[in-house]
XYZ file of C-alpha atoms in Angstrom:
441
model
C 92.471 172.269 90.370
C 90.811 169.216 91.914
C 90.958 166.141 89.684
C 88.429 163.313 90.063
C 89.916 160.261 91.720
C 90.092 156.905 90.012
C 87.534 155.620 92.515
C 85.139 158.448 91.580
C 85.492 157.587 87.908
C 84.921 153.878 88.530
C 81.697 154.613 90.440
C 80.508 157.013 87.737
C 81.325 154.533 84.962
C 79.653 151.602 86.706
C 76.487 153.654 87.188
C 76.423 154.860 83.594
C 77.046 151.459 82.026
C 73.708 149.960 83.036
C 71.654 151.559 80.273
C 74.296 151.567 77.530
C 74.238 149.426 74.404
C 76.623 146.546 73.942
C 80.131 147.389 72.784
C 79.492 145.725 69.419
C 76.502 148.039 68.882
C 78.187 151.230 70.105
C 81.177 150.442 67.897
C 79.125 150.956 64.735
C 78.410 154.592 65.532
C 81.848 156.067 64.875
C 84.562 153.465 64.260
C 86.211 152.426 60.982
C 88.065 149.123 61.357
C 91.127 147.884 59.440
C 90.800 145.215 56.751
C 87.007 145.516 56.838
C 84.318 146.075 54.221
C 81.734 147.607 56.519
C 78.931 147.289 53.963
C 78.923 143.507 54.386
C 80.855 142.856 57.613
C 79.231 141.496 60.742
C 79.383 143.645 63.907
C 82.784 143.670 65.595
C 83.072 141.458 68.681
C 83.477 143.425 71.902
C 86.426 142.182 73.996
C 86.467 143.038 77.691
C 89.375 141.111 79.143
C 92.552 139.214 78.275
C 94.925 137.076 80.309
C 97.616 134.637 79.256
C 96.539 132.950 76.019
C 92.856 133.817 76.552
C 90.525 136.674 75.667
C 86.913 137.150 76.817
C 84.103 138.942 75.022
C 81.518 141.205 76.617
C 79.139 138.257 77.105
C 81.771 136.303 79.029
C 82.638 133.877 76.215
C 86.231 132.651 76.297
C 88.553 132.335 73.280
C 92.081 131.027 72.895
C 94.160 133.683 71.128
C 95.693 131.267 68.637
C 97.632 133.961 66.770
C 98.775 136.011 69.794
C 96.818 139.007 68.458
C 98.810 139.338 65.244
C 101.967 137.812 66.744
C 102.435 140.455 69.439
C 101.352 139.059 72.824
C 103.914 136.249 72.746
C 104.410 136.194 76.528
C 100.681 136.209 77.151
C 98.177 139.004 77.612
C 98.596 141.188 80.702
C 101.820 139.445 81.664
C 102.484 140.806 85.176
C 106.253 140.970 84.654
C 105.743 143.354 81.734
C 102.849 145.338 83.204
C 104.844 145.861 86.408
C 107.795 147.164 84.376
C 105.552 149.649 82.540
C 103.860 150.751 85.783
C 107.201 151.321 87.484
C 108.478 153.305 84.497
C 105.414 155.560 84.185
C 105.878 156.676 87.800
C 109.421 157.847 87.027
C 109.413 159.132 83.448
C 106.267 158.911 81.339
C 107.507 160.530 78.143
C 110.075 162.934 76.808
C 110.857 163.662 73.172
C 113.877 161.789 71.840
C 115.292 164.663 69.813
C 117.888 166.398 71.993
C 117.247 164.065 74.953
C 117.922 160.474 75.862
C 116.886 158.261 78.764
C 117.756 155.075 80.617
C 115.049 152.753 79.158
C 116.153 153.470 75.570
C 119.836 153.087 76.407
C 119.339 149.838 78.327
C 117.101 148.437 75.579
C 119.729 149.222 72.952
C 122.353 147.416 75.021
C 120.175 144.337 75.515
C 119.079 144.125 71.884
C 122.608 144.455 70.519
C 123.512 141.449 72.675
C 120.965 139.210 70.924
C 120.734 140.708 67.420
C 123.033 139.374 64.659
C 126.539 140.509 65.513
C 126.865 142.948 62.605
C 124.128 145.204 64.011
C 125.419 148.281 65.859
C 122.891 151.131 65.765
C 119.173 151.343 66.563
C 116.655 153.874 65.255
C 113.270 154.074 67.022
C 109.898 154.254 65.254
C 106.362 153.540 66.394
C 105.053 150.523 64.415
C 106.072 147.906 61.864
C 105.256 149.947 58.769
C 107.259 152.915 59.995
C 110.207 150.647 60.790
C 110.161 149.568 57.138
C 109.672 153.156 55.990
C 112.769 154.230 57.931
C 114.771 151.304 56.533
C 113.887 152.168 52.926
C 114.718 155.839 53.480
C 118.012 154.834 55.118
C 118.904 152.717 52.102
C 118.021 155.394 49.564
C 119.841 158.118 51.464
C 122.831 155.858 52.143
C 123.573 155.822 48.417
C 122.623 159.490 47.982
C 125.092 160.509 50.681
C 127.803 158.605 48.814
C 126.965 160.545 45.635
C 125.501 157.438 44.014
C 121.795 157.907 43.408
C 119.881 154.620 43.394
C 116.107 154.414 43.217
C 115.173 150.741 42.697
C 114.200 148.242 45.383
C 114.335 144.466 44.992
C 111.656 142.474 46.794
C 110.072 139.037 46.822
C 106.853 138.255 45.023
C 103.871 138.120 47.419
C 105.780 139.800 50.239
C 104.116 142.081 52.745
C 105.885 144.875 54.621
C 103.162 147.261 55.773
C 100.694 149.877 54.614
C 102.602 153.170 54.480
C 103.772 154.093 50.983
C 107.365 152.871 51.108
C 106.359 149.663 52.875
C 103.438 149.200 50.506
C 105.748 149.696 47.524
C 107.922 146.835 48.708
C 104.869 144.617 49.260
C 103.572 142.407 46.498
C 100.014 141.567 47.537
C 97.571 143.299 45.180
C 94.677 142.929 47.640
C 96.332 145.709 49.651
C 98.095 147.710 46.928
C 95.601 147.795 44.050
C 94.327 151.406 44.205
C 97.811 152.808 44.773
C 99.929 151.071 42.128
C 100.537 154.280 40.168
C 102.017 156.059 43.195
C 104.572 153.536 44.453
C 108.366 153.401 44.450
C 110.141 151.446 41.730
C 110.425 147.779 42.708
C 111.723 144.728 40.854
C 110.430 141.399 42.143
C 111.944 137.924 42.336
C 110.447 134.607 43.465
C 111.330 133.266 46.892
C 114.162 130.706 46.815
C 113.305 127.027 47.083
C 115.451 123.950 46.595
C 114.814 123.765 42.839
C 114.785 127.378 41.601
C 117.873 129.129 42.975
C 119.812 129.209 39.685
C 116.845 130.754 37.916
C 116.431 133.406 40.632
C 120.137 134.220 40.665
C 120.030 134.846 36.928
C 116.949 137.032 37.363
C 118.722 138.932 40.155
C 121.820 139.416 37.992
C 119.745 140.959 35.206
C 117.913 143.253 37.643
C 121.139 144.530 39.198
C 122.790 145.066 35.816
C 119.846 146.995 34.367
C 118.737 149.065 37.355
C 120.224 151.315 40.019
C 119.379 149.057 42.935
C 119.443 150.560 46.424
C 118.245 147.643 48.545
C 116.831 144.132 48.662
C 114.023 143.866 51.226
C 112.625 140.526 52.381
C 110.795 138.622 55.100
C 113.423 136.086 56.160
C 112.327 132.418 55.845
C 108.585 133.064 56.367
C 106.224 135.260 54.335
C 103.538 135.899 56.922
C 100.680 137.677 55.156
C 101.198 135.525 52.057
C 99.978 132.563 54.099
C 102.933 131.620 56.321
C 104.878 130.491 53.241
C 108.397 129.183 53.949
C 111.491 129.499 51.807
C 115.053 128.234 51.813
C 117.564 129.717 54.271
C 120.420 128.539 52.066
C 118.862 130.165 49.015
C 118.198 133.428 50.850
C 121.805 133.413 52.078
C 123.001 133.203 48.481
C 120.771 136.085 47.379
C 121.986 138.280 50.234
C 125.586 137.502 49.348
C 125.021 138.395 45.698
C 123.371 141.703 46.640
C 126.088 142.670 49.085
C 128.780 141.846 46.533
C 127.098 144.347 44.206
C 126.673 147.157 46.728
C 122.951 146.530 47.254
C 121.922 146.941 50.902
C 119.854 144.126 52.390
C 116.861 144.736 54.676
C 115.379 141.944 56.796
C 111.762 142.502 57.824
C 111.723 140.625 61.152
C 108.539 142.312 62.326
C 106.622 139.032 62.292
C 109.484 136.523 62.598
C 111.484 138.251 65.343
C 111.752 137.252 68.990
C 111.728 133.484 68.844
C 108.884 132.579 66.513
C 110.994 130.589 64.012
C 112.871 128.675 66.730
C 115.795 131.090 67.001
C 115.710 134.619 68.415
C 115.571 135.978 64.857
C 115.071 134.311 61.494
C 118.301 136.032 60.420
C 120.120 133.775 62.901
C 119.679 130.956 60.370
C 121.727 132.939 57.842
C 125.479 133.104 57.362
C 125.280 136.420 55.496
C 123.608 138.853 57.852
C 121.376 141.677 56.602
C 122.606 145.265 56.714
C 119.348 146.554 58.191
C 116.782 144.779 60.386
C 113.220 145.897 61.205
C 111.582 144.920 64.510
C 108.135 145.469 66.037
C 105.091 143.389 67.148
C 106.553 141.055 69.835
C 109.200 143.689 70.599
C 106.888 145.124 73.270
C 104.742 141.972 73.671
C 101.749 143.876 72.314
C 101.796 146.235 75.282
C 102.835 149.393 73.457
C 103.297 150.613 69.860
C 107.046 150.740 69.252
C 109.422 149.608 66.529
C 113.123 149.642 65.755
C 115.207 149.818 62.600
C 118.709 148.539 63.361
C 121.708 148.761 61.064
C 125.409 148.125 60.667
C 128.090 150.673 61.469
C 128.776 150.990 57.739
C 125.223 152.176 57.106
C 125.282 154.545 60.073
C 128.653 156.036 59.133
C 127.345 157.071 55.702
C 125.206 159.678 57.506
C 128.099 161.250 59.429
C 129.256 164.521 57.881
C 129.964 168.167 58.579
C 127.151 168.717 56.106
C 123.977 168.762 58.218
C 121.782 167.704 55.298
C 123.483 164.299 55.223
C 121.984 163.438 58.608
C 118.927 161.194 58.800
C 116.198 163.815 59.198
C 113.375 161.424 59.947
C 111.434 161.444 63.211
C 108.372 160.246 65.097
C 106.938 162.151 68.041
C 106.796 159.028 70.192
C 110.219 157.638 69.224
C 111.810 155.604 72.039
C 108.800 156.107 74.284
C 110.007 155.201 77.802
C 106.969 153.013 78.507
C 107.456 151.077 75.278
C 111.155 150.666 76.028
C 110.314 149.376 79.509
C 107.902 146.838 78.020
C 110.502 145.756 75.460
C 113.194 145.365 78.117
C 110.927 143.104 80.151
C 110.046 141.118 77.020
C 113.698 140.591 76.087
C 114.347 139.298 79.607
C 111.485 136.829 79.260
C 112.425 135.695 75.737
C 115.172 133.299 76.783
C 114.075 132.696 80.358
C 113.965 128.978 81.294
C 110.154 129.005 81.464
C 109.624 130.603 78.058
C 112.363 128.531 76.403
C 110.718 125.375 77.738
C 107.363 126.391 76.278
C 108.883 127.394 72.935
C 110.437 123.943 72.603
C 107.242 122.212 73.747
C 105.084 124.085 71.212
C 107.514 123.301 68.401
C 107.459 119.583 69.265
C 103.662 119.559 69.550
C 103.317 121.261 66.151
C 105.549 118.657 64.509
C 103.604 115.804 66.102
C 100.269 117.241 64.942
C 101.649 117.879 61.453
C 102.829 114.265 61.182
C 99.343 113.097 62.205
C 97.658 115.089 59.410
C 100.295 114.541 56.738
C 98.711 113.031 53.644
C 95.165 114.060 54.587
C 93.069 114.161 51.420
C 91.870 117.709 52.089
C 95.295 119.176 52.840
C 97.573 120.457 50.086
C 100.506 121.123 52.449
C 101.205 121.255 56.166
C 104.372 122.879 57.513
C 105.918 123.979 60.785
C 108.785 126.202 61.876
C 109.350 127.112 65.499
C 105.947 127.998 66.941
C 104.385 128.477 63.485
C 102.038 125.802 62.117
C 100.326 126.357 58.748
C 97.940 124.199 56.713
C 97.056 124.872 53.066
C 93.599 123.481 52.322
C 92.675 121.973 48.957
C 90.121 124.672 48.267
C 90.084 127.876 46.272
C 88.973 131.043 48.030
C 89.659 134.751 47.865
C 91.826 136.222 50.563
C 88.774 137.785 52.199
C 86.128 135.662 50.517
C 82.980 134.133 51.993
C 84.567 130.716 52.581
C 87.411 132.320 54.494
C 84.804 134.077 56.646
C 83.019 130.772 57.234
C 86.276 129.203 58.427
C 86.906 132.147 60.747
C 83.376 131.985 62.167
C 83.720 128.256 62.763
C 86.942 128.673 64.730
C 85.372 131.403 66.856
C 82.362 129.171 67.511
C 84.824 126.633 68.903
C 86.368 129.229 71.198
C 89.545 129.659 69.144
C 90.718 132.908 67.537
C 92.352 131.984 64.224
C 92.352 134.203 61.113
C 92.707 132.171 57.889
C 94.780 133.717 55.113
C 92.806 132.677 52.053
C 92.941 128.868 52.024
C 95.683 128.770 54.669
C 94.760 128.130 58.286
C 97.533 128.619 60.785
C 98.381 129.102 64.412
C 101.169 131.103 66.005
C 100.191 130.932 69.679
C 101.598 132.812 72.668
C 104.532 131.039 74.312
C 102.439 130.680 77.482
C 99.705 128.628 75.775
C 99.010 125.479 77.810
C 99.088 121.954 76.407
C 95.303 121.752 76.828
C 94.759 125.040 74.984
C 97.102 123.943 72.210
C 95.195 120.673 71.842
C 91.944 122.621 71.520
C 93.495 124.631 68.673
C 94.539 121.393 66.951
C 91.109 119.840 67.481
C 89.398 122.840 65.857
C 91.805 122.699 62.892
C 91.189 119.002 62.398
C 87.442 119.404 62.744
C 87.316 122.178 60.150
C 88.518 119.668 57.543
C 85.087 118.069 57.680
C 83.287 121.328 56.826
C 84.095 121.373 53.109
């Protein structure tokens, strides 16, 4: 069979594009977008190109990707080091199922990740996105106790947490804007406030009561930063104490590092700020630098060993077709190599310093309720009331885009979490747009 060459396709496509509608118009014909009320939403913006910290729309307008496309493209869009690694891998092994087989990219990635993960982590389980990493972690925790003949069905989670949109992940989440229609179908979860300097004793007492009155399987949390809640920070010392209390009572601890992982909080992982390390860790997003859908659920040897038995049914019978996809593993390997390279480390430090300087400049502004920074995260709570996806939030978003900056406010919180490769000039433009927006309300 003769296949058309890439050159033939390019000629055919270029000829057929001349009379076609714009991407934003064609999009409306068949596509259903996430987090969108299509009855009232404006047309989706067609994006044609991305490079470094920039994206370009179909009209040639340039935007700084101030949130690294949901915290994934941390080494910049189309990073040649990562694209070359994927290209090289796809010419050798494109894909093979991971049940019954293994391959070099997965093995090498496991070796590299174990080197940088908290030192209690020993085993890695592959999934295909953040929600499924959480789903696997919750199932691991529930089955861990089941395999030890100790049925436990209750999860402990923070108020206002977010862990994904599949049912287990959604159960652990506490944002009603996502969960509302499904509340009657979720797993049993008991919630506690996040620890701050002044409420730890109260939370510890609440935790004690929950553990005493429920069969608690696991405590799941976003360590130090609740992303979807509005980049809200909490105390590392307080979280450490809660983890210790859970582990003393046989409750597994699950750290959702899907947003925080790979350098965003200043350390490789937010869990690196903790003395008491979680039993299970979930990774995705920046894992593959946004190049490929892949996620990992890592765990301690103690968790893994609970699934070893002559009884086949005690194995972890959970799978994804694209588990450990070689191309995703190749992208992740390249990303891990870049993470602590001199160039990326220098930029991580520079962004953190710039954030702190900008925050000190705006501190005390009459229209700001709070401004905070951690690593490459900068968040500003505005003194306004707005729904999470209300009209004012949309006005803020539209203003940022009009300034050539892609920022997505979370209710009354505006924030940036830029790619590590963002330039000083691009970062200043983000700051300028944030400062200017204060004059709009």
